[in-house]
Tab-separated table of C-alpha atoms in Angstrom:
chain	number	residue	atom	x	y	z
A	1	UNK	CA	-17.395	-99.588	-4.159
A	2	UNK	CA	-17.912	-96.688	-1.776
A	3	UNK	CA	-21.740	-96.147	-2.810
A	4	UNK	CA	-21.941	-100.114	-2.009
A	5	UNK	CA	-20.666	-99.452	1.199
A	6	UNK	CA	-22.574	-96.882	2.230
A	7	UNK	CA	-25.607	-98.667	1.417
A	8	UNK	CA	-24.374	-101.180	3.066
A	9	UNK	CA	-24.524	-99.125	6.580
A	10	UNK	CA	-27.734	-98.086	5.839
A	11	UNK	CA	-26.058	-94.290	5.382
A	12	UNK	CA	-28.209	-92.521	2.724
A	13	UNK	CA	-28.002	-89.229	1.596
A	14	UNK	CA	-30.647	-87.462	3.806
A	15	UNK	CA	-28.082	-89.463	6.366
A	16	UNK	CA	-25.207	-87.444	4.787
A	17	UNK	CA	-26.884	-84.166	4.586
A	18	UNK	CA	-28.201	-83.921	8.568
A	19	UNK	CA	-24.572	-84.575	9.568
A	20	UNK	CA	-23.772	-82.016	6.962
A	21	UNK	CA	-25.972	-79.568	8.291
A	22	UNK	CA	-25.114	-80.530	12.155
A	23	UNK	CA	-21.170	-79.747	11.058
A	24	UNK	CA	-21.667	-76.627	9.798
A	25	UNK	CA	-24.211	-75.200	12.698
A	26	UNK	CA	-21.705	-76.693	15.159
A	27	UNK	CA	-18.395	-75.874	13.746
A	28	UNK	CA	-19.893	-71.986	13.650
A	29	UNK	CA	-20.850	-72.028	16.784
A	30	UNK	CA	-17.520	-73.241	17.918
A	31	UNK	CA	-15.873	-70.195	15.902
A	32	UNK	CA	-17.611	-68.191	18.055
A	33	UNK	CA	-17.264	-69.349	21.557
A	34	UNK	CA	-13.844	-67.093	21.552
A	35	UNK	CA	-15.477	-64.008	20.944
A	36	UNK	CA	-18.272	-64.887	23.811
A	37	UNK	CA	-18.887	-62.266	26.904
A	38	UNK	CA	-20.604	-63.768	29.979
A	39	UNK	CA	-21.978	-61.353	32.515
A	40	UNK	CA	-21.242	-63.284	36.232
A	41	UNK	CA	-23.490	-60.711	37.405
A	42	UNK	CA	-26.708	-62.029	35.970
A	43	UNK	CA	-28.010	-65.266	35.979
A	44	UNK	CA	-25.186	-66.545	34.064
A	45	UNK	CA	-23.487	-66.346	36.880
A	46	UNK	CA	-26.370	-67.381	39.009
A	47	UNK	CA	-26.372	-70.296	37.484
A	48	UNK	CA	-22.275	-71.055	37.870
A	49	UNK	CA	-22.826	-70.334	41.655
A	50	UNK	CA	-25.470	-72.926	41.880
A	51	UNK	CA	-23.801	-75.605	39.857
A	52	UNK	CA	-20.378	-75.043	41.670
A	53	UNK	CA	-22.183	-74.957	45.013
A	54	UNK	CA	-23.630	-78.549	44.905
A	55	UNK	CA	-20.585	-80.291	42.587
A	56	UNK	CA	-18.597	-79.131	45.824
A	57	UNK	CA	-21.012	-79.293	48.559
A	58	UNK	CA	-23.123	-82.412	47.307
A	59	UNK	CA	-27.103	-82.067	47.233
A	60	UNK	CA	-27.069	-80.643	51.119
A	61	UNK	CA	-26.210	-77.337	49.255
A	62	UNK	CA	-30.068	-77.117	48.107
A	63	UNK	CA	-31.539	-76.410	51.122
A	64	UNK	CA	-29.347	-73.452	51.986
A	65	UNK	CA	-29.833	-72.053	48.428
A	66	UNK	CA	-33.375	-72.218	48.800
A	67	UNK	CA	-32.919	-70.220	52.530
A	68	UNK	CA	-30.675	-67.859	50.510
A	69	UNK	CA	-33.215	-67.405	47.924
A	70	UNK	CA	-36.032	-66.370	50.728
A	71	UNK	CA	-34.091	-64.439	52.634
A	72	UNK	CA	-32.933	-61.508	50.512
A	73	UNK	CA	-36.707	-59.609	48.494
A	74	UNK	CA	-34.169	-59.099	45.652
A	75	UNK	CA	-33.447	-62.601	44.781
A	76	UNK	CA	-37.073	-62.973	43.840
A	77	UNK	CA	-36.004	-61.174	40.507
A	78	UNK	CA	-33.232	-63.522	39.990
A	79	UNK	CA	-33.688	-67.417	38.737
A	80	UNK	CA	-35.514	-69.367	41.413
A	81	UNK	CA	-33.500	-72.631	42.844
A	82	UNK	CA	-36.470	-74.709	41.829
A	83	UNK	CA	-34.712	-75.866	38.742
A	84	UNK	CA	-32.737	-78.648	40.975
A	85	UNK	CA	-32.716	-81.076	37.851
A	86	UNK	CA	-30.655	-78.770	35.694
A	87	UNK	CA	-28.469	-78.082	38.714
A	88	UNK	CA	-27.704	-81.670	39.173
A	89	UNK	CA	-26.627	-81.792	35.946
A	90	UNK	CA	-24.726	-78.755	35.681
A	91	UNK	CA	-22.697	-79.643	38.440
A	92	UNK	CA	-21.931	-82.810	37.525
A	93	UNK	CA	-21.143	-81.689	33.763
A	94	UNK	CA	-18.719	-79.244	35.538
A	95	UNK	CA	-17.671	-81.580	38.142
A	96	UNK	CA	-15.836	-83.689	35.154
A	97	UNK	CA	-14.881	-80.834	33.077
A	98	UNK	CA	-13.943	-78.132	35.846
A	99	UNK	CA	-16.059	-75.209	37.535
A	100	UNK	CA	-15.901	-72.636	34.760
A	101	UNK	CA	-18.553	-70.044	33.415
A	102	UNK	CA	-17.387	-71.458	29.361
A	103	UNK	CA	-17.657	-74.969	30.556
A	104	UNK	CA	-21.243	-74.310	31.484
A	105	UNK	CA	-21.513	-72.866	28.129
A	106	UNK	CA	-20.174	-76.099	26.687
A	107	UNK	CA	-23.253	-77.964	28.457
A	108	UNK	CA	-25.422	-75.652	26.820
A	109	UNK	CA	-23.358	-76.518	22.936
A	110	UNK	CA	-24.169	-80.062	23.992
A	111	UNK	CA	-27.510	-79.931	24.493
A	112	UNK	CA	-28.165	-78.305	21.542
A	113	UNK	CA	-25.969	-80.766	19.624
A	114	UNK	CA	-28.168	-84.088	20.998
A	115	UNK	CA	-30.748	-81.871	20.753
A	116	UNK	CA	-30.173	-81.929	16.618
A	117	UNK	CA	-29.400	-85.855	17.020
A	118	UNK	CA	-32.662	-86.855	18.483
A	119	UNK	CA	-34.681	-84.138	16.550
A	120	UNK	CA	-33.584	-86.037	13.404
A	121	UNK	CA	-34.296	-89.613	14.643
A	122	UNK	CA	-37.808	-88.755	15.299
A	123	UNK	CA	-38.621	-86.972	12.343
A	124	UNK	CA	-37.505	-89.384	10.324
A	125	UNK	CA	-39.163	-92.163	11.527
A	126	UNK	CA	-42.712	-90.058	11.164
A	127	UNK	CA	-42.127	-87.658	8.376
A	128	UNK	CA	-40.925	-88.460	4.881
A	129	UNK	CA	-36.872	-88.324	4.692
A	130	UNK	CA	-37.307	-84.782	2.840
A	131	UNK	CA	-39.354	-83.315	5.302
A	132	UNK	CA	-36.836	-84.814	8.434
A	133	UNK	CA	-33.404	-82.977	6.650
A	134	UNK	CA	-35.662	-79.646	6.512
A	135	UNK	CA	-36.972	-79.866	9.825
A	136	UNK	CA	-33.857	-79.998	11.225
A	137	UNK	CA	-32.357	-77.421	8.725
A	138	UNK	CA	-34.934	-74.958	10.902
A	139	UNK	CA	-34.165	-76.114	13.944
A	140	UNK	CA	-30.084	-76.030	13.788
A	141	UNK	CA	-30.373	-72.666	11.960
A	142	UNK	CA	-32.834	-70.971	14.429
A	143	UNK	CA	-31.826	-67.709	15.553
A	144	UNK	CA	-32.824	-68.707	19.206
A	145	UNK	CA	-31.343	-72.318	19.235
A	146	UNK	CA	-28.108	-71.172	17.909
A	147	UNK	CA	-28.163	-68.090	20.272
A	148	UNK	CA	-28.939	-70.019	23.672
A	149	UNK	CA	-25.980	-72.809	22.752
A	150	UNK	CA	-23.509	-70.634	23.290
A	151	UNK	CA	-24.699	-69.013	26.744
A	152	UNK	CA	-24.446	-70.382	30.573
A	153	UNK	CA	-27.930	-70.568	30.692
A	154	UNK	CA	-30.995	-73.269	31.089
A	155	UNK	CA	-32.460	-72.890	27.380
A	156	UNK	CA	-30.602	-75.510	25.264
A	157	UNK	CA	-30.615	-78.381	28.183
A	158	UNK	CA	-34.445	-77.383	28.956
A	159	UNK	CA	-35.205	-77.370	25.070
A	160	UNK	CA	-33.503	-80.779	24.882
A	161	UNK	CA	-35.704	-82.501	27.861
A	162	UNK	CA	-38.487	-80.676	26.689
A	163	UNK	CA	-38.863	-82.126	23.306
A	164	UNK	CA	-37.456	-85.332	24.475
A	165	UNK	CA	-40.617	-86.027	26.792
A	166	UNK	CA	-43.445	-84.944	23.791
A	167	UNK	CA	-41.180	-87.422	21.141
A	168	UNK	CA	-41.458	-89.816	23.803
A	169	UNK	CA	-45.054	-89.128	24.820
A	170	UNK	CA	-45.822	-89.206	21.226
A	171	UNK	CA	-44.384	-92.945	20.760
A	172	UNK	CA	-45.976	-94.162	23.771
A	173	UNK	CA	-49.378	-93.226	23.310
A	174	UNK	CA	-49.005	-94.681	19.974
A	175	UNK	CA	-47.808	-97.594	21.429
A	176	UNK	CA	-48.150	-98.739	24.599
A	177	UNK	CA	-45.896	-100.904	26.603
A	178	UNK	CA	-44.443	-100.522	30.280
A	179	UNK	CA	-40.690	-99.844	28.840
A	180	UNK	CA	-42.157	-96.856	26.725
A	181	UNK	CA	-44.466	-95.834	29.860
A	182	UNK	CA	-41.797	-96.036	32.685
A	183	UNK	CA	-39.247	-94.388	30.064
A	184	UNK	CA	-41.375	-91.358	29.527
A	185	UNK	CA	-42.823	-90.801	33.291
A	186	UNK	CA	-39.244	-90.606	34.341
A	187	UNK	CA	-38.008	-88.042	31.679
A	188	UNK	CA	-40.760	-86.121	32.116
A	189	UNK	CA	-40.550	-85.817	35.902
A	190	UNK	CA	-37.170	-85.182	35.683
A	191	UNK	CA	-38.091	-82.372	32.971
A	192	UNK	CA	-40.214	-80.706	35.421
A	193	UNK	CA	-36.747	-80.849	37.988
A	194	UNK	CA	-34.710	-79.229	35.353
A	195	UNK	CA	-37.759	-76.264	34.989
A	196	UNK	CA	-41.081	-75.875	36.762
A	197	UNK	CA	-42.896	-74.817	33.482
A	198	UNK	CA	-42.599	-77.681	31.944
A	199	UNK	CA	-45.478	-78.897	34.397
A	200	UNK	CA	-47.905	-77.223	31.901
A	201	UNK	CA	-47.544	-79.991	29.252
A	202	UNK	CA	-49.613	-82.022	30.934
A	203	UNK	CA	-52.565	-80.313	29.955
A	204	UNK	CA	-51.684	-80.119	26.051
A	205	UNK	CA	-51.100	-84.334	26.581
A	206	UNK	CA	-54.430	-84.976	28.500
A	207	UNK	CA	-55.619	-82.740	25.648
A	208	UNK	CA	-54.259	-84.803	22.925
A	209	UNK	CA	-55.155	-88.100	24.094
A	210	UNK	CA	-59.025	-86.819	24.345
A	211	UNK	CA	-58.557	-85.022	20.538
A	212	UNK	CA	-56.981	-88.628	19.380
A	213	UNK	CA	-60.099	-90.238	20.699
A	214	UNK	CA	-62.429	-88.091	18.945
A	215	UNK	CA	-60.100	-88.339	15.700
A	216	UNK	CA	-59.477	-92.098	15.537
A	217	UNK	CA	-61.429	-94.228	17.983
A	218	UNK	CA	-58.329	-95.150	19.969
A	219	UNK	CA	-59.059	-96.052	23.557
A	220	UNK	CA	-58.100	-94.286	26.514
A	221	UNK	CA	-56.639	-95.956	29.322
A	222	UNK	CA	-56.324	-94.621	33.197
A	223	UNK	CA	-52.503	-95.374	33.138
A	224	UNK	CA	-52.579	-92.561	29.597
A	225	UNK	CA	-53.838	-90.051	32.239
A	226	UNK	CA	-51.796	-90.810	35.179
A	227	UNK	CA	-48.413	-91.021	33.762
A	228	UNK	CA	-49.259	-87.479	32.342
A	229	UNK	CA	-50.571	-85.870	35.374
A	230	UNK	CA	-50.744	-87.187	38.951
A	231	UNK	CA	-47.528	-89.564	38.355
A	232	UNK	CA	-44.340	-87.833	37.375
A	233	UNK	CA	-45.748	-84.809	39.334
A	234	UNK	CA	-45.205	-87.056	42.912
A	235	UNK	CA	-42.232	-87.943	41.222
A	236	UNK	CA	-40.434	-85.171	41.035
A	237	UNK	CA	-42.229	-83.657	44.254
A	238	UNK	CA	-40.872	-86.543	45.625
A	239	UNK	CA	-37.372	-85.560	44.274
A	240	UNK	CA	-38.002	-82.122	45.709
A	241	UNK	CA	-38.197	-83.373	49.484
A	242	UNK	CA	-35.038	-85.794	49.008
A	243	UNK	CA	-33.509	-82.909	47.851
A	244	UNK	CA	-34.504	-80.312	49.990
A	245	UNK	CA	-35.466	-82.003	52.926
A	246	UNK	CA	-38.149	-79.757	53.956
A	247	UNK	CA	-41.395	-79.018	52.384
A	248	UNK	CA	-42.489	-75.449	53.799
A	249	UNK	CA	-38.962	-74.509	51.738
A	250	UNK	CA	-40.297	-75.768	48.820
A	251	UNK	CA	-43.906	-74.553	49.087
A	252	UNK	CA	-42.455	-71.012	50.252
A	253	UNK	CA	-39.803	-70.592	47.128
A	254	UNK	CA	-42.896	-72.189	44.918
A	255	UNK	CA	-45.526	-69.309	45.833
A	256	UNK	CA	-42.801	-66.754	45.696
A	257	UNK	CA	-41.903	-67.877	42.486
A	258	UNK	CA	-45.717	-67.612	41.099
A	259	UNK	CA	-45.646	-64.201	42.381
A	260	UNK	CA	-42.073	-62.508	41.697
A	261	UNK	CA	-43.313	-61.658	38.132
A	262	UNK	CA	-45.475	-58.928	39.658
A	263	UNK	CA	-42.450	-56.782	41.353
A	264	UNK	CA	-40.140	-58.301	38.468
A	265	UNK	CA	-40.165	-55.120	36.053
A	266	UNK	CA	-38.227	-57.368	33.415
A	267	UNK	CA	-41.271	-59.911	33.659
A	268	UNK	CA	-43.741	-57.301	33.488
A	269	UNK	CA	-42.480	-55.044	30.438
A	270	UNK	CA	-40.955	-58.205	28.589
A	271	UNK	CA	-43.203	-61.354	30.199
A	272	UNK	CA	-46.354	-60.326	29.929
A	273	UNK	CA	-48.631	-59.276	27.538
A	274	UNK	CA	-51.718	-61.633	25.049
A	275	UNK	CA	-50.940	-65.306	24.786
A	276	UNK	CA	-50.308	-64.502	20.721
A	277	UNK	CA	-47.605	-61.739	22.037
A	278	UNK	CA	-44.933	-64.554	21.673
A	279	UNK	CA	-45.854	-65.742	17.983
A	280	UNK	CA	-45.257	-61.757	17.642
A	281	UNK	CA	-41.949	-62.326	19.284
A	282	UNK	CA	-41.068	-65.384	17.147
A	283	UNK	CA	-41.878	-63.241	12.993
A	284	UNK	CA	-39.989	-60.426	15.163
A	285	UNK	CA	-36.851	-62.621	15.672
A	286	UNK	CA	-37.358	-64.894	13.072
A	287	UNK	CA	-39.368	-64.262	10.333
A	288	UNK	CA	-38.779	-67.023	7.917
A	289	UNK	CA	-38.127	-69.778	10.121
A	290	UNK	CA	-42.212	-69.080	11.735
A	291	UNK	CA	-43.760	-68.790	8.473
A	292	UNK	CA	-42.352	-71.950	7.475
A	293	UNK	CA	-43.455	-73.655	10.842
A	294	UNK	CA	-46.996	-72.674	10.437
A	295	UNK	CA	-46.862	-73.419	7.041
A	296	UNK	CA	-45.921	-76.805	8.021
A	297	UNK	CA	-48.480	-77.726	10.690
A	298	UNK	CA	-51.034	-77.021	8.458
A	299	UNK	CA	-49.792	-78.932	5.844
A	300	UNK	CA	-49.329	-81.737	8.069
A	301	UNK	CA	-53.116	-81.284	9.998
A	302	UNK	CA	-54.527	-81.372	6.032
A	303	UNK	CA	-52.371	-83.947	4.663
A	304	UNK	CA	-54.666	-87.079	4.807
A	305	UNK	CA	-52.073	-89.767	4.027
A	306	UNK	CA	-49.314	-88.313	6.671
A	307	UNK	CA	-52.260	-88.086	9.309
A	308	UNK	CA	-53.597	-91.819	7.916
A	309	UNK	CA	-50.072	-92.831	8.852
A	310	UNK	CA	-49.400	-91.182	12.015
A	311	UNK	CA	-53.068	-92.252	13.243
């Protein structure tokens, strides 16, 4: 009776076992949350001051926390207030659930928890059901993701939108329509709102849309270009000047921003470095959980039947 049942809602076992594995990395995480110290004095707090600022003050608070920013050399070594997308929904996540330092920890737990959730959707509508419960086994598990869920800080939220736009990327380029397009250009220029780095996927999509084209013959279209470069980039500029109200703020915190990292000694003994110094990072922090990711990708680049599929 119960087996027929859960057939019946379509609730198999690799079904059972992700919400197994999201319970435990959650309910662990939640053991620790007591035991948490938050420094107010770094950007932990940084980020609690900008949150409570605008969830107060509404979205005039932005353009005297980008005057704040300019006006003191030191704050260059501090977050930047470019981030305006995280902000927004920061403040509003502590609007509803009260202007606390934990609270903005909670957003993080969230994140990371529909985070999970998606991670598993897509994976198992590309990868075989094995290789879905596994991939999300890494990701719940991960030193990093587990660590960054339970701080006041960007990563989780960041790591969600982040992923969000290449899944999304990934299914509209596979298949167009102007739902999928219109979906993606706005998650992805509202990625770039919640953290100005993520501006540099745009190369590694205009990349593979050119390496599918050599690979399998699929056409390229001028709207697969613009809604990965010159589109959600006005977008969210144009979310910048709503926001701000005045460009020379914006263009003065930008180039400020692009060179802080060069009187930043954390940037410059931690931040810099080869491009391979962060897969050095990654074995350093997490040994297993790298191997087993490049293991992976070249499985997957090899396996002719997955890549027939995906293709």
């Amino acid at each position: 009776m119960e087996r027929k049942y859960f057939e019946k809602m379509n609730f198999g076992k690799h079904n059972l076992l992700f919400l197994l594995i999201f319970s435990i990395a959650v309910i662990l995480l939640s053991f620790t949350y007591k035991n948490i110290v938050f420094n107010l004095a770094a950007d932990e707090g940084l980020y609690l001051k900008y949150s409570t600022e605008v969830g107060q003050n509404g979205i005039s608070a932005f353009k005297g926390m980008f005057k704040d920013y300019l006006s003191n050399p030191q704050n260059r070594i501090t977050q930047n207030p470019l981030r305006v997308g995280y902000i927004i929904l920061s403040s509003l996540w502590l609007r509803f659930f009260g202007y606390s330092i934990s609270n903005l920890a909670y957003l993080s737990l969230f994140s990371y928890c529909i985070f999970l959730l998606l991670g598993f959707c897509f994976a198992r509508k590309y990868l075989q059901p094995e290789l879905a419960v596994i991939f999300i086994l890494l990701l719940a598990f991960s030193p990093i993701n587990m660590a960054m869920a339970r701080r006041a800080l960007i990563d989780s939220t960041f790591n969600l939108f982040i992923f969000s736009s290449i899944w999304l990327f990934f299914e509209n380029i596979k298949k167009r329509n102007t739902l999928k397009t219109s979906i993606f250009i706005a998650l992805y220029s509202f990625t770039i709102l919640i953290k100005e780095g993520a501006a540099i996927l745009s190369v590694f999509f205009v990349l593979y849309i050119f390496i599918r084209k050599l690979t399998t013959k699929a056409d390229i279209r001028l709207t697969d270009i613009l809604s990965v470069t010159i589109v959600p980039f006005m977008i969210a500029g144009f979310g910048y000047v709503i926001l701000i109200g005045d460009l020379s703020l914006f263009f003065s915190v930008a180039k400020s921003v692009v060179t802080s990292p060069g009187v930043n000694a954390y940037a410059v003994y931690f931040c810099s470095g080869p491009w391979f110094r962060y897969l050095i990072d990654f074995i350093v922090l997490s040994p297993w959980v790298f191997i087993l990711a490049v293991g992976f990708i070249f499985y997957y680049i090899t396996g002719n039947e997955i890549r027939e599929e995906i293709n």
